[in-house]
Coordinates of C-alpha atoms in Angstrom, one line a residue:
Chain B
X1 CA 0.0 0.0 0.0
X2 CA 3.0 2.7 0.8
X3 CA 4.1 1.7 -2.8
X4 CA 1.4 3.8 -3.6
X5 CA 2.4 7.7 -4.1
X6 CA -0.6 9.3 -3.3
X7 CA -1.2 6.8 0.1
X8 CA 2.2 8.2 1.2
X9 CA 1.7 11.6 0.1
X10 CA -1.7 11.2 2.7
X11 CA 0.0 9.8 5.6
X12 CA 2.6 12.5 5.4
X13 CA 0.2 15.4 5.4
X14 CA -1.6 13.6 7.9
X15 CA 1.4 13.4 10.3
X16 CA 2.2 16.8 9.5
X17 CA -1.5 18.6 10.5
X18 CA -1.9 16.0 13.4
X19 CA 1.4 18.2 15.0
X20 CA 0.7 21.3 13.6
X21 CA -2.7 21.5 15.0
X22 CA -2.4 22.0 18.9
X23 CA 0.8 23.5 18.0
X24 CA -1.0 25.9 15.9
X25 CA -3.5 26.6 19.0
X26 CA -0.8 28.1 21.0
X27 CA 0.7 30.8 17.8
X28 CA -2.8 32.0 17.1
X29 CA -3.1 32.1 21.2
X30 CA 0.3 34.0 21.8
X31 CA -0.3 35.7 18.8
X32 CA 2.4 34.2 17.3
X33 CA 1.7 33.9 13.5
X34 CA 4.4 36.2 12.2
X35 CA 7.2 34.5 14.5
X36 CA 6.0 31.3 12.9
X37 CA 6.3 32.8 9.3
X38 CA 9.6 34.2 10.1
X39 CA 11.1 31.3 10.9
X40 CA 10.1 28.9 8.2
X41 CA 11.3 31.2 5.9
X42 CA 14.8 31.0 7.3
X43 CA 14.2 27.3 6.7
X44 CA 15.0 28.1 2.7
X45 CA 18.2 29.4 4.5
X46 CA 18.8 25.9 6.1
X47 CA 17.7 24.1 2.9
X48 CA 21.0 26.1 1.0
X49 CA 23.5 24.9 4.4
X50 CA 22.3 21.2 4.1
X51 CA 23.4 21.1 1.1
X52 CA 26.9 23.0 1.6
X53 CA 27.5 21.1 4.6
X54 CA 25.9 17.4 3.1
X55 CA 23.8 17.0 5.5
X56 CA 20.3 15.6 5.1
X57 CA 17.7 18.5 4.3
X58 CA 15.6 18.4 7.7
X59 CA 18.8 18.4 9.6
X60 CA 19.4 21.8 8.1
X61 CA 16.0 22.9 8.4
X62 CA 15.8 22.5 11.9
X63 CA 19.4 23.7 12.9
X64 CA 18.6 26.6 10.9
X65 CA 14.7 27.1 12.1
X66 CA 16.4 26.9 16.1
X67 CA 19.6 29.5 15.6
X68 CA 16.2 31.6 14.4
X69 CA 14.3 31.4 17.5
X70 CA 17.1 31.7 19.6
X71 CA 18.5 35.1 17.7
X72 CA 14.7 36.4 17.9
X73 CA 14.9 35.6 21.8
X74 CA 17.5 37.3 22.0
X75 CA 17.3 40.2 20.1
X76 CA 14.1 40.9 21.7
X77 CA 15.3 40.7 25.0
X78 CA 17.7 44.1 23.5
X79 CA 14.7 45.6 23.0
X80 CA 16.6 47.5 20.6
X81 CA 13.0 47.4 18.0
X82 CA 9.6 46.5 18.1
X83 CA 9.2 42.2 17.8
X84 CA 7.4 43.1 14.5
X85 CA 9.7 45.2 12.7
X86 CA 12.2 42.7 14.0
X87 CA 10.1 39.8 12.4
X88 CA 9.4 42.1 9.5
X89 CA 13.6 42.4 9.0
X90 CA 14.6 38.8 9.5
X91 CA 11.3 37.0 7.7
X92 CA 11.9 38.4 4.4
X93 CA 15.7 39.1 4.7
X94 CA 15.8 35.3 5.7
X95 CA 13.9 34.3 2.3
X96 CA 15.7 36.5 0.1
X97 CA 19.2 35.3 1.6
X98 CA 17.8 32.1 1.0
X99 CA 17.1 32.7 -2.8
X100 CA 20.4 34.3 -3.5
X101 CA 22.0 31.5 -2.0
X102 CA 20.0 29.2 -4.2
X103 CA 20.7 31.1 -7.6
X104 CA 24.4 30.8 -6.4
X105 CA 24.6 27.1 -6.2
X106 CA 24.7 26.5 -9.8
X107 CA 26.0 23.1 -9.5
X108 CA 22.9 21.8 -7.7
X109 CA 19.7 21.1 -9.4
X110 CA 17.2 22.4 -7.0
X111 CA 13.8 22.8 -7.6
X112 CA 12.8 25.8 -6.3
X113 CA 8.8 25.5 -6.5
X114 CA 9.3 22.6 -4.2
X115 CA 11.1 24.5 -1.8
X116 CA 8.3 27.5 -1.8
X117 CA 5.3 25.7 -2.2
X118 CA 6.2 22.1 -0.9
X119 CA 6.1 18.4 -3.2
X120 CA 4.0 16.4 -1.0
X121 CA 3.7 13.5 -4.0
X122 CA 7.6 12.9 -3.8
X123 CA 7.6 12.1 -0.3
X124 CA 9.3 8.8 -0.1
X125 CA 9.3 6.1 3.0
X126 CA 12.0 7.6 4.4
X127 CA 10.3 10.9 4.6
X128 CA 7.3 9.2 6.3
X129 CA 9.4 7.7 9.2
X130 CA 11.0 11.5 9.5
X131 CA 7.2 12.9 9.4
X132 CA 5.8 10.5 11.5
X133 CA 8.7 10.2 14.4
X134 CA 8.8 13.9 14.2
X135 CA 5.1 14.5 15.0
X136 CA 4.9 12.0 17.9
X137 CA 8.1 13.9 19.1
X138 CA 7.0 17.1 18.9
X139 CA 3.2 15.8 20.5
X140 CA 4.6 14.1 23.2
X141 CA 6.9 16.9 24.3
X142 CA 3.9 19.7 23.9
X143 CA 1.8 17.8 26.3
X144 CA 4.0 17.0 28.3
X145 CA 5.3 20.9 28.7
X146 CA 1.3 21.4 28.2
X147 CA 0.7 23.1 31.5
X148 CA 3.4 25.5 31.5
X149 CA 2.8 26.6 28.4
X150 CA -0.5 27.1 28.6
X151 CA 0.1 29.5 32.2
X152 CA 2.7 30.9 30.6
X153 CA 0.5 31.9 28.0
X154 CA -2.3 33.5 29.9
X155 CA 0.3 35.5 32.1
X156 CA 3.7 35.0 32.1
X157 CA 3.9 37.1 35.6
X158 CA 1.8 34.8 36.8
X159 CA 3.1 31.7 35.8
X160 CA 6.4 32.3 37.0
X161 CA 5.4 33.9 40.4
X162 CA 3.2 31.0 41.9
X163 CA 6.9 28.5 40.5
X164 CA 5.7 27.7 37.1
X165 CA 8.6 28.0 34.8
X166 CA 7.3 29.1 31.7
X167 CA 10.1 30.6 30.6
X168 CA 11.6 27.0 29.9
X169 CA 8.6 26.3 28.4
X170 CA 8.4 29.0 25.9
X171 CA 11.7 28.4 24.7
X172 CA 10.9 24.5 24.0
X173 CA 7.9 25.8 22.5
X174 CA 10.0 27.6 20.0
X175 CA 12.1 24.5 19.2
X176 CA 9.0 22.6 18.4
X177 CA 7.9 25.0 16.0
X178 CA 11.3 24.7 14.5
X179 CA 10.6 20.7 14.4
X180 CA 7.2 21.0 12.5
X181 CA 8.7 23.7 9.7
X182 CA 11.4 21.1 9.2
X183 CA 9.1 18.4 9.1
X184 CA 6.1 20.2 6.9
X185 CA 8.3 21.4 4.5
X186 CA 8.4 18.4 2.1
X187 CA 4.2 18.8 2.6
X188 CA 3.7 22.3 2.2
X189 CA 7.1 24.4 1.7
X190 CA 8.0 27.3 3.4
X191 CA 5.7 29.8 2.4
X192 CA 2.9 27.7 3.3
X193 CA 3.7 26.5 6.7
X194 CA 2.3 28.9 8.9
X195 CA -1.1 28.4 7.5
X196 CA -1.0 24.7 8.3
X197 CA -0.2 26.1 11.8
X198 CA -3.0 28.5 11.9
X199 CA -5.9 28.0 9.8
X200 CA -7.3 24.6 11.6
X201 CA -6.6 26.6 15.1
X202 CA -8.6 29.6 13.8
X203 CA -11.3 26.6 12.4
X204 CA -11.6 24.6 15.8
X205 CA -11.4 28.3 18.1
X206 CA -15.8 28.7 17.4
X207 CA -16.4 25.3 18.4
X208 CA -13.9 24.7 21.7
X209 CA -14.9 25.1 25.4
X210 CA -11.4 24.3 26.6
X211 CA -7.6 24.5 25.2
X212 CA -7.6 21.1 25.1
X213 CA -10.8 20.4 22.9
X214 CA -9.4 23.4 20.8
X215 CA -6.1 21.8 20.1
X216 CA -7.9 18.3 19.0
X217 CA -10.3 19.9 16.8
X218 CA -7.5 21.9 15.5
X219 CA -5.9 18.3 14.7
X220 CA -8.8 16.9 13.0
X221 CA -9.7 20.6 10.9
X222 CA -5.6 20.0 9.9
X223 CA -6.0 15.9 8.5
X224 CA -9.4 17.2 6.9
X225 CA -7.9 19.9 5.2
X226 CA -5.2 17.1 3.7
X227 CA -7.1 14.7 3.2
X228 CA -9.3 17.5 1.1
X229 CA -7.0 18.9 -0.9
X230 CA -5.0 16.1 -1.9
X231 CA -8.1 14.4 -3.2
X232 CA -8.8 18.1 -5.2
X233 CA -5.3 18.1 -6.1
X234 CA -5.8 14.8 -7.8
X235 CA -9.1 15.8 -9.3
X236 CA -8.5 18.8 -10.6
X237 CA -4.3 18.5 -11.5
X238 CA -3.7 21.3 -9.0
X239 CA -0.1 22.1 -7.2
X240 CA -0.6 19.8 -4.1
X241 CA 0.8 21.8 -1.2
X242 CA -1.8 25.3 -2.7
X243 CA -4.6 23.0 -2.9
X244 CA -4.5 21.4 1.0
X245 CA -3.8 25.4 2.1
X246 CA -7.5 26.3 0.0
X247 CA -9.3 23.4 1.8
X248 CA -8.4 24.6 5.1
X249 CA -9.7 28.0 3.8
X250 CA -12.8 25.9 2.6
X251 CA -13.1 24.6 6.1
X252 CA -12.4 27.3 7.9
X253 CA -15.1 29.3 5.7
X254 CA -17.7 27.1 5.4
X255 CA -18.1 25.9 9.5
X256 CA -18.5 29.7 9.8
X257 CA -22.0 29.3 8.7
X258 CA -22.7 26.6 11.8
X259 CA -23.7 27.5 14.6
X260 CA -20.5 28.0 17.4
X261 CA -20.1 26.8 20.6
X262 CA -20.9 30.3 21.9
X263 CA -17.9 30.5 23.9
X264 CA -16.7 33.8 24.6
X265 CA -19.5 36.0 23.0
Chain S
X1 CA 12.2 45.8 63.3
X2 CA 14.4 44.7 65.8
X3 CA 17.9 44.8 64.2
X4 CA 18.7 41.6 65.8
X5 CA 16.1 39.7 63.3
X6 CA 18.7 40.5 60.2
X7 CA 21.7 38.4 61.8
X8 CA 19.0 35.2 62.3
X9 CA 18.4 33.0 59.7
X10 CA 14.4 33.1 58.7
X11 CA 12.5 31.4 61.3
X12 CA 8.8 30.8 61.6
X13 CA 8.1 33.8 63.3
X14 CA 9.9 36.3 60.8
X15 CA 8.5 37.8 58.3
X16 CA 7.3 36.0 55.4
X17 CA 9.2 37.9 52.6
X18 CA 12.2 40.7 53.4
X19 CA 13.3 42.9 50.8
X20 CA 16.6 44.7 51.6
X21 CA 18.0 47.1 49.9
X22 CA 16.3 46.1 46.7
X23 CA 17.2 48.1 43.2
X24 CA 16.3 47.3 39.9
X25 CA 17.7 48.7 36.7
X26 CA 16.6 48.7 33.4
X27 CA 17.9 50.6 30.3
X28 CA 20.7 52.4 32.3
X29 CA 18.5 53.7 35.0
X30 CA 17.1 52.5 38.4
X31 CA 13.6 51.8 38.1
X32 CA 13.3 51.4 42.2
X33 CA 16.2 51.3 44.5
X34 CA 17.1 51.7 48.3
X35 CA 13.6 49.3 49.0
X36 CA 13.2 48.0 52.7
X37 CA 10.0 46.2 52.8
X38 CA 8.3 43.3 54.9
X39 CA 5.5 41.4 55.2
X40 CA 4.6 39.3 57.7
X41 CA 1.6 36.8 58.6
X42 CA -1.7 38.2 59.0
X43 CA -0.2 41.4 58.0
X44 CA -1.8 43.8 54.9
X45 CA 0.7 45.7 53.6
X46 CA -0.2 48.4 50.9
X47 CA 2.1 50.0 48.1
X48 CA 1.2 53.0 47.3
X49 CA 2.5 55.6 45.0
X50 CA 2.1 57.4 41.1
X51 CA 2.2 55.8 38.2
X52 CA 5.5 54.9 36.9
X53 CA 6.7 55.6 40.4
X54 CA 7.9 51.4 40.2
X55 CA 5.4 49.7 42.2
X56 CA 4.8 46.8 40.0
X57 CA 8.1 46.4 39.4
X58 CA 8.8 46.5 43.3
X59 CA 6.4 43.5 43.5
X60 CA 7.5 41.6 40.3
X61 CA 11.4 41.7 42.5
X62 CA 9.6 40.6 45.2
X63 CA 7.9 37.5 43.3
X64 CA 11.2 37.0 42.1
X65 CA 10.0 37.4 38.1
X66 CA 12.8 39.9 37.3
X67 CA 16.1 39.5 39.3
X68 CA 17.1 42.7 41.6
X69 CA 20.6 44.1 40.3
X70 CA 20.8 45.7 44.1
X71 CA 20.4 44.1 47.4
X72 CA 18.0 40.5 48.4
X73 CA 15.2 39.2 48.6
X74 CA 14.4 37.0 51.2
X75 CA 11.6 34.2 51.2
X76 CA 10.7 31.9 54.1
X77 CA 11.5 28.5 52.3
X78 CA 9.0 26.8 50.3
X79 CA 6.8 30.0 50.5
X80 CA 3.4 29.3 49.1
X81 CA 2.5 32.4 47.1
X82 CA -0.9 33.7 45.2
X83 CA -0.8 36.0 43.0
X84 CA -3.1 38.4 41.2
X85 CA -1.5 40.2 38.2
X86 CA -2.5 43.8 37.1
X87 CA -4.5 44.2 33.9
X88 CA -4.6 40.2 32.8
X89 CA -5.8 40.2 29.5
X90 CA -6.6 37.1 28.3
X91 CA -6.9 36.8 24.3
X92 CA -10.1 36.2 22.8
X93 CA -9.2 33.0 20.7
X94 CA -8.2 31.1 23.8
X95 CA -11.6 29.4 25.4
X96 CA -10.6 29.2 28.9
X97 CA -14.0 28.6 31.2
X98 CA -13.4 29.9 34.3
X99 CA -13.0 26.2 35.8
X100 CA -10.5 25.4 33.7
X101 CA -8.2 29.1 34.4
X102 CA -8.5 27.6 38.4
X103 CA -6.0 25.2 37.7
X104 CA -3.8 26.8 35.2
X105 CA -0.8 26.2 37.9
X106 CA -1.6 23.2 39.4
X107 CA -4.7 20.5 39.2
X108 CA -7.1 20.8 41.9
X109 CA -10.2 19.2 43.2
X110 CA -13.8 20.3 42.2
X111 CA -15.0 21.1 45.6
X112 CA -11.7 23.0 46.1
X113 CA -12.6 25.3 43.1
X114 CA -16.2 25.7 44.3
X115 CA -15.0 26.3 48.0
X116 CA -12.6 29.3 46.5
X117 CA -14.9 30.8 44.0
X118 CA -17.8 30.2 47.3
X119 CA -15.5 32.5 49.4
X120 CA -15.4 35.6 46.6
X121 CA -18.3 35.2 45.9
X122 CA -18.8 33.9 42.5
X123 CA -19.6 30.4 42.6
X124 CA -22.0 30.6 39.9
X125 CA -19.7 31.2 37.4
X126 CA -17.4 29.0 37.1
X127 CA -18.2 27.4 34.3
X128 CA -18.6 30.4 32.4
X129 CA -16.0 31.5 29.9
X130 CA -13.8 34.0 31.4
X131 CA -13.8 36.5 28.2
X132 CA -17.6 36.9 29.5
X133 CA -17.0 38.5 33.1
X134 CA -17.4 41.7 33.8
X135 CA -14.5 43.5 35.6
X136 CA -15.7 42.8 39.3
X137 CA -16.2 39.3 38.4
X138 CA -13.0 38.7 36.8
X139 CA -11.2 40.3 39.8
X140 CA -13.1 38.1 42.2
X141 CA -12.3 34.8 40.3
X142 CA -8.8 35.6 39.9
X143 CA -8.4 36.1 43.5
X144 CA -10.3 32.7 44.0
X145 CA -7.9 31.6 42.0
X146 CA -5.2 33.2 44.0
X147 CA -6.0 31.5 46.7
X148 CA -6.7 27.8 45.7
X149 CA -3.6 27.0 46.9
X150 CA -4.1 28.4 50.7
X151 CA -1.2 31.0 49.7
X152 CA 0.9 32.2 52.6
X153 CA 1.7 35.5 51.0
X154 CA -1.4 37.0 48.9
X155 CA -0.2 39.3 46.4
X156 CA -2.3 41.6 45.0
X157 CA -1.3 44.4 41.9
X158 CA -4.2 47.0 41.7
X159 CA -6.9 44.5 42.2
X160 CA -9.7 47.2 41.9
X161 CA -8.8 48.5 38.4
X162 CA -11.5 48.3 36.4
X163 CA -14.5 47.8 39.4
X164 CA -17.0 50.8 39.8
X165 CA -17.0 52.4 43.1
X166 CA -19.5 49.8 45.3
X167 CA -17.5 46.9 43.5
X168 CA -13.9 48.6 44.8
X169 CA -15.8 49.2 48.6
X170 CA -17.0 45.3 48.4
X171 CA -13.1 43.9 47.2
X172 CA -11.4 45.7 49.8
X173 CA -13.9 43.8 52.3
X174 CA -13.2 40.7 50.4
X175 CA -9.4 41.0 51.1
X176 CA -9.7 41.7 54.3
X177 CA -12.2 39.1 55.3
X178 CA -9.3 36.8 53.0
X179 CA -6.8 38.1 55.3
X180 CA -8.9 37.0 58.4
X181 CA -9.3 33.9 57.6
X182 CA -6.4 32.6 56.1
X183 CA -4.2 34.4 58.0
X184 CA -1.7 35.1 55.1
X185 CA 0.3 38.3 54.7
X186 CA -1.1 40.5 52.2
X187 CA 1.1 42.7 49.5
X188 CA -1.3 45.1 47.9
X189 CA -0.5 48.0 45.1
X190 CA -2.5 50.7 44.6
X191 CA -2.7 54.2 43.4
X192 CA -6.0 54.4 44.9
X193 CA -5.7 56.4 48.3
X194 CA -9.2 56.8 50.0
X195 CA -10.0 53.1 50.8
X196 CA -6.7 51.5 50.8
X197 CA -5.8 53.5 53.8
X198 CA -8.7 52.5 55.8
X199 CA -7.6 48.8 55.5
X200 CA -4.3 48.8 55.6
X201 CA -1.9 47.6 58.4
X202 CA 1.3 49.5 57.0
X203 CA 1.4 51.8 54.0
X204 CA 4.8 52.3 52.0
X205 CA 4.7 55.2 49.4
X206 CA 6.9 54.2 46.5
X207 CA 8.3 56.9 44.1
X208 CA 11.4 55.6 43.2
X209 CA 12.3 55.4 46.5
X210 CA 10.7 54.6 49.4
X211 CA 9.3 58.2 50.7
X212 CA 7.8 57.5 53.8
X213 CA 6.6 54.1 55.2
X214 CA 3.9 52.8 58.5
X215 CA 0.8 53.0 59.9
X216 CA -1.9 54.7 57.3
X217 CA -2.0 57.9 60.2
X218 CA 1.4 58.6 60.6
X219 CA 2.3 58.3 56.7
X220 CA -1.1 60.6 56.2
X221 CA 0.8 62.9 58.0
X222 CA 3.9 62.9 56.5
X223 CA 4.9 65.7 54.6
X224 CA 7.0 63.2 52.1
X225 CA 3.2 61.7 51.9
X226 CA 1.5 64.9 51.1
X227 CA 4.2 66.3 48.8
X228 CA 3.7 63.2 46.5
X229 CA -0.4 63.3 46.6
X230 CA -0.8 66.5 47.2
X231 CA -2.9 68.7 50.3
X232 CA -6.2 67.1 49.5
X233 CA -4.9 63.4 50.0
X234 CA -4.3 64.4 53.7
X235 CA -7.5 65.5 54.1
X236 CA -9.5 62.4 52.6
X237 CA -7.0 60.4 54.8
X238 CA -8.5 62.4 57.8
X239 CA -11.7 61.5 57.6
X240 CA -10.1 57.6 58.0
X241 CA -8.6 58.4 61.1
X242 CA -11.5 58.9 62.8
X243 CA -12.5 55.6 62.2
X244 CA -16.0 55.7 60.3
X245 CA -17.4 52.3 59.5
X246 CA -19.1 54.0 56.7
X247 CA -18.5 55.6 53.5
X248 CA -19.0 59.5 52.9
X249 CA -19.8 59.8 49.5
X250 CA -19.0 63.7 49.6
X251 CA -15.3 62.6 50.7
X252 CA -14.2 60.3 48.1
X253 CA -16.0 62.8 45.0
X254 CA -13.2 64.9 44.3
X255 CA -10.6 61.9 44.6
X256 CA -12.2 59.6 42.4
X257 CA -10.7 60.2 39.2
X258 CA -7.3 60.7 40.4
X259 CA -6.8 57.4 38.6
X260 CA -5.7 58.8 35.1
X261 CA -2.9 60.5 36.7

C-alpha cells in the first residue's frame, strides 16, 4: 500500500497537520503567527547549508529554524525594536538570503517550487518515518510541557510567580515550531507552513470550550484539510501543497455558517 | 524591626518575605532602588505611589520574576505564594471557562474550586467562559484563584482597576475578610488612596524610593506623603482616622478620578 504515491503523500500530510494543529492553537493564542512565518522562511536558508554542509535536508531545516528562534529571543530581550519590525527584517531578509543563495549554487539542481510551495507526492518512506517520528516527538513533548505553556501563555507574571517555569517552556515551544517547519516542508514548503499552523486553530477556536478540545479539533480541521486537498489536487491537476492550504480555507469558511459553541460571546 | 532579626536566619516567626536594599535597573536607569520592605503573617501591607513611580516592578522583585541588580530578597523556604497580576488580558481565541483558568498552575479538586470561587463570591460562574465576566467578576475569580492554593503571602497588583465604586468598597472587604481567615500576609499595590488606607496595616509610598513608610496615620501625616499626593490626599486620609465604618460619598467625590494620573 505505501508503494502507492498518493497513500504516502496522505500519511505525510496527515502526520504533518496532526502536530501542527495544537501546536498551531498556542501561535494564534500568543499571537504568534508572524514569529511562525519568520522562521520557516529561514528554513529556505537551512535548505541552501544542508546542502553545503551534506547534510540531510531536515537536519538543516531545523538547525537553521532553532539558531532563528534563539537570535529572535535574543534580540528581543535588546529591545533595541519592536518584535514586528524585527520579524518584519529577518522574515523576508531570511527568504531573500535564502534565494540568492539558491541562484548561487549552480551546481545543484534544485527545484525551487518545491522548496516554496512544498512536493508532498515525492515524499518517499523515508520521509514518512522522519514525518511520523517527528510528530509523535513534537506531541509528546507539547503535552507534556502542556501546562506550562498554557500558564505561561495567559500571564507570564503569573506563571512564573506561583513557581511555574514558563520561561523553559516558551523556549521548548520555540524548538517545536522549528521541528514542524522542518518536518512540513516536504508537505507544504516554506511559504505555506504557517497556514498549516493556523488555519485549523482559527477553524476549531468557534467550536472549543477548553484549550484542550481546541487543540484536538485543530488536529482533525488540519488531516481534513489534507485529506481535502489532496483528493482536489488529484481531481483537478492542481499544485498539491496550494490546494491542501485552500481546503483549510474551505473549512475554515464554510463551519463559519454553523452555529458556534458560543464561547466567549 | 528589631535589628537583631537581620543576623537570624528566617525562622517561623519572621516575616514571610524581606526585601533589603532592593534596586532594579533597566535601560541604564534604576527603576526602584534603596527598598526596605516586609510582610509578615496576618499582616496587609499596601504599596502605594504614582504611576510609573515602580510599584509593580517592586512587587515583580519581590515575586522574584525579574532579578534585583541591588540588594536580596528574602523568602521563608518553600513559601506558598498567590498571585493576582494587574491588567490580565486574556486573548479572545483562547476558550478558557473559568474552571479550567482555576487550575492553570496546578490541578485541583472540584469542591476546592467551588470552595474558593464560594469564598469571593462567584460560585455561579465558574463554568462560564472568562472572556464573559465583567471587571468585578473577573477580579473576584482571579483572587479565587489566588487563593486555591491556601497562599501564605497574597499578592495583589491594583486589584480594583476596572471595578465601579460599590465593586472597589466590596473587594477591599473581600481582602480583608481573605486576610482574616487565612491568616496570610497580604502585598497590595494601589494608586487608589481613600479606601486603601482605611484597611491597611502599614502603607509604603513608592516613588522611586521609598518616601515614607507605616501606619496609614502617621504616613497621612507625613509631609513626604503629602508632597507626592498632594494637600487634599491628607484630608481624605483624615476623615479615616476617625475611624467611620461607613462611606462618605462627599469625601471620596473629588478623589475619584485621580486614577488617570
Amino acid at each position: 500500500m505505501l508503494n502507492d504515491f498518493f497513500v504516502r503523500a496522505m500519511l505525510g500530510g496527515i502526520g504533518v497537520a496532526l502536530a501542527a494543529g495544537p501546536l498551531g492553537c498556542f501561535i494564534v493564542w500568543r499571537r504568534m503567527a508572524y514569529f511562525g512565518d519568520t522562521m520557516a522562511h529561514a528554513a529556505l536558508l537551512g535548505v541552501v547549508l544542508g546542502i553545503l554542509l551534506q547534510l540531510p535536508l531536515s537536519i538543516g531545516i531545523l538547525g537553521v529554524s532553532m539558531a532563528g528562534a534563539v537570535i529572535l529571543v535574543l534580540l528581543e530581550r535588546q529591545r533595541t525594536m519592536p518584535t514586528d519590525t524585527l520579524l518584519g527584517i529577518l522574515s523576508h531578509s531570511s527568504l531573500s538570503l535564502g534565494l540568492v543563495a539558491v541562484a548561487f549554487m549552480s551546481w545543484v539542481r534544485l527545484d525551487l517550487m518545491a522548496l516554496l510551495f512544498g512536493d508532498i507526492l515525492a515524499v518517499g518512506r523515508g520521509d514518512l518515518l522522519v514525518i511520523w517520528g517527528g510528530s509523535l516527538f513534537v506531541l509528546v513533548v507539547l503535552a507534556a510541557i502542556w501546562r506550562p505553556l498554557l500558564a505561561g501563555t495567559v500571564n507570564a507574571d503569573l506563571a512564573r510567580a506561583e513557581g511555574v517555569p514558563a520561561g523553559a517552556a516558551r523556549l521548548a515551544f520555540m524548538l517545536l515550531i522549528a521541528m514542524v517547519i522542518a518536518i512540513a516542508m516536504k508537505i507544504v514548503g516554506v511559504l505555506l507552513i504557517t497556514s498549516l499552523l493556523i488555519i485549523p486553530a482559527a477553524t476549531a477556536r468557534r467550536f472549543s470550550g477548553s484549550p484542550e478540545a481546541m487543540a484536538g479539533l485543530a488536529a482533525l480541521a488540519g488531516v481534513a484539510a489534507v485529506a481535502l486537498g489532496l483528493f482536489g489536487s488529484l481531481e483537478f491537476d492542481t499544485p498539491s501543497g496550494p490546494s491542501i492550504v485552500v481546503a483549510a480555507l474551505t473549512i475554515f469558511v464554510v463551519t463559519m455558517a454553523l452555529p458556534s459553541r458560543a464561547s466567549g460571546q | 524591626m528589631l535589628p537583631t532579626n537581620q543576623t537570624q536566619p528566617a525562622r517561623a516567626a519572621g516575616p514571610l518575605v524581606r526585601a533589603s536594599g532592593l534596586g532594579v535597573e533597566r535601560g541604564g536607569r534604576f527603576i526602584v532602588r534603596d527598598i526596605d520592605l516586609t510582610v509578615s503573617e496576618g499582616e496587609v501591607v499596601t504599596l502605594l505611589g504614582p504611576n510609573g513611580g515602580g510599584k509593580t516592578t517592586t512587587l515583580r522583585a519581590i515575586l522574584q520574576i525579574v532579578k534585583p541588580t541591588l540588594g536580596t530578597v528574602e523568602r521563608r523556604p518553600g513559601l506558598r505564594v498567590g498571585y493576582v497580576p494587574q491588567r490580565l488580558a486574556i486573548d479572545w481565541t483562547l476558550p478558557l471557562s473559568v474552571k479550567r483558568l482555576m487550575t492553570l498552575t496546578g490541578s485541583q479538586p472540584r469542591e476546592r474550586i467551588e470552595a474558593a470561587l464560594a469564598e469571593t463570591g462567584v460560585a455561579h460562574l465558574v463554568d462560564r467562559p472568562v472572556q464573559a465576566l465583567s471587571g468585578g467578576e473577573f477580579q473576584r475569580v482571579l483572587i479565587a484563584r489566588a487563593i486555591l492554593n491556601r497562599p501564605q503571602l497574597l499578592v495583589l497588583d491594583e486589584p480594583v482597576q476596572g471595578v465601579d465604586f460599590a465593586g472597589e468598597i466590596a473587594l477591599y472587604e473581600l481582602i480583608g475578610t481573605i486576610r482574616d481567615k487565612l491568616g496570610c500576609g497580604i502585598l497590595l499595590v494601589s494608586h487608589d488612596l481613600h479606601l486603601v488606607m482605611a484597611r491597611t496595616d502599614r502603607v509604603i509610598c513608592i516613588n522611586t524610593h521609598v518616601c515614607c513608610a507605616g501606619a496609614p496615620r502617621d504616613v497621612a501625616r507625613d509631609p513626604a506623603y503629602t508632597a507626592l499626593f498632594g494637600p487634599r490626599a491628607a484630608e481624605v486620609v483624615a476623615v479615616y482616622r476617625h475611624e467611620h465604618d461607613h462611606v462618605h460619598d462627599e469625601a471620596h467625590g473629588p478623589l475619584h478620578d485621580h486614577g488617570g494620573h
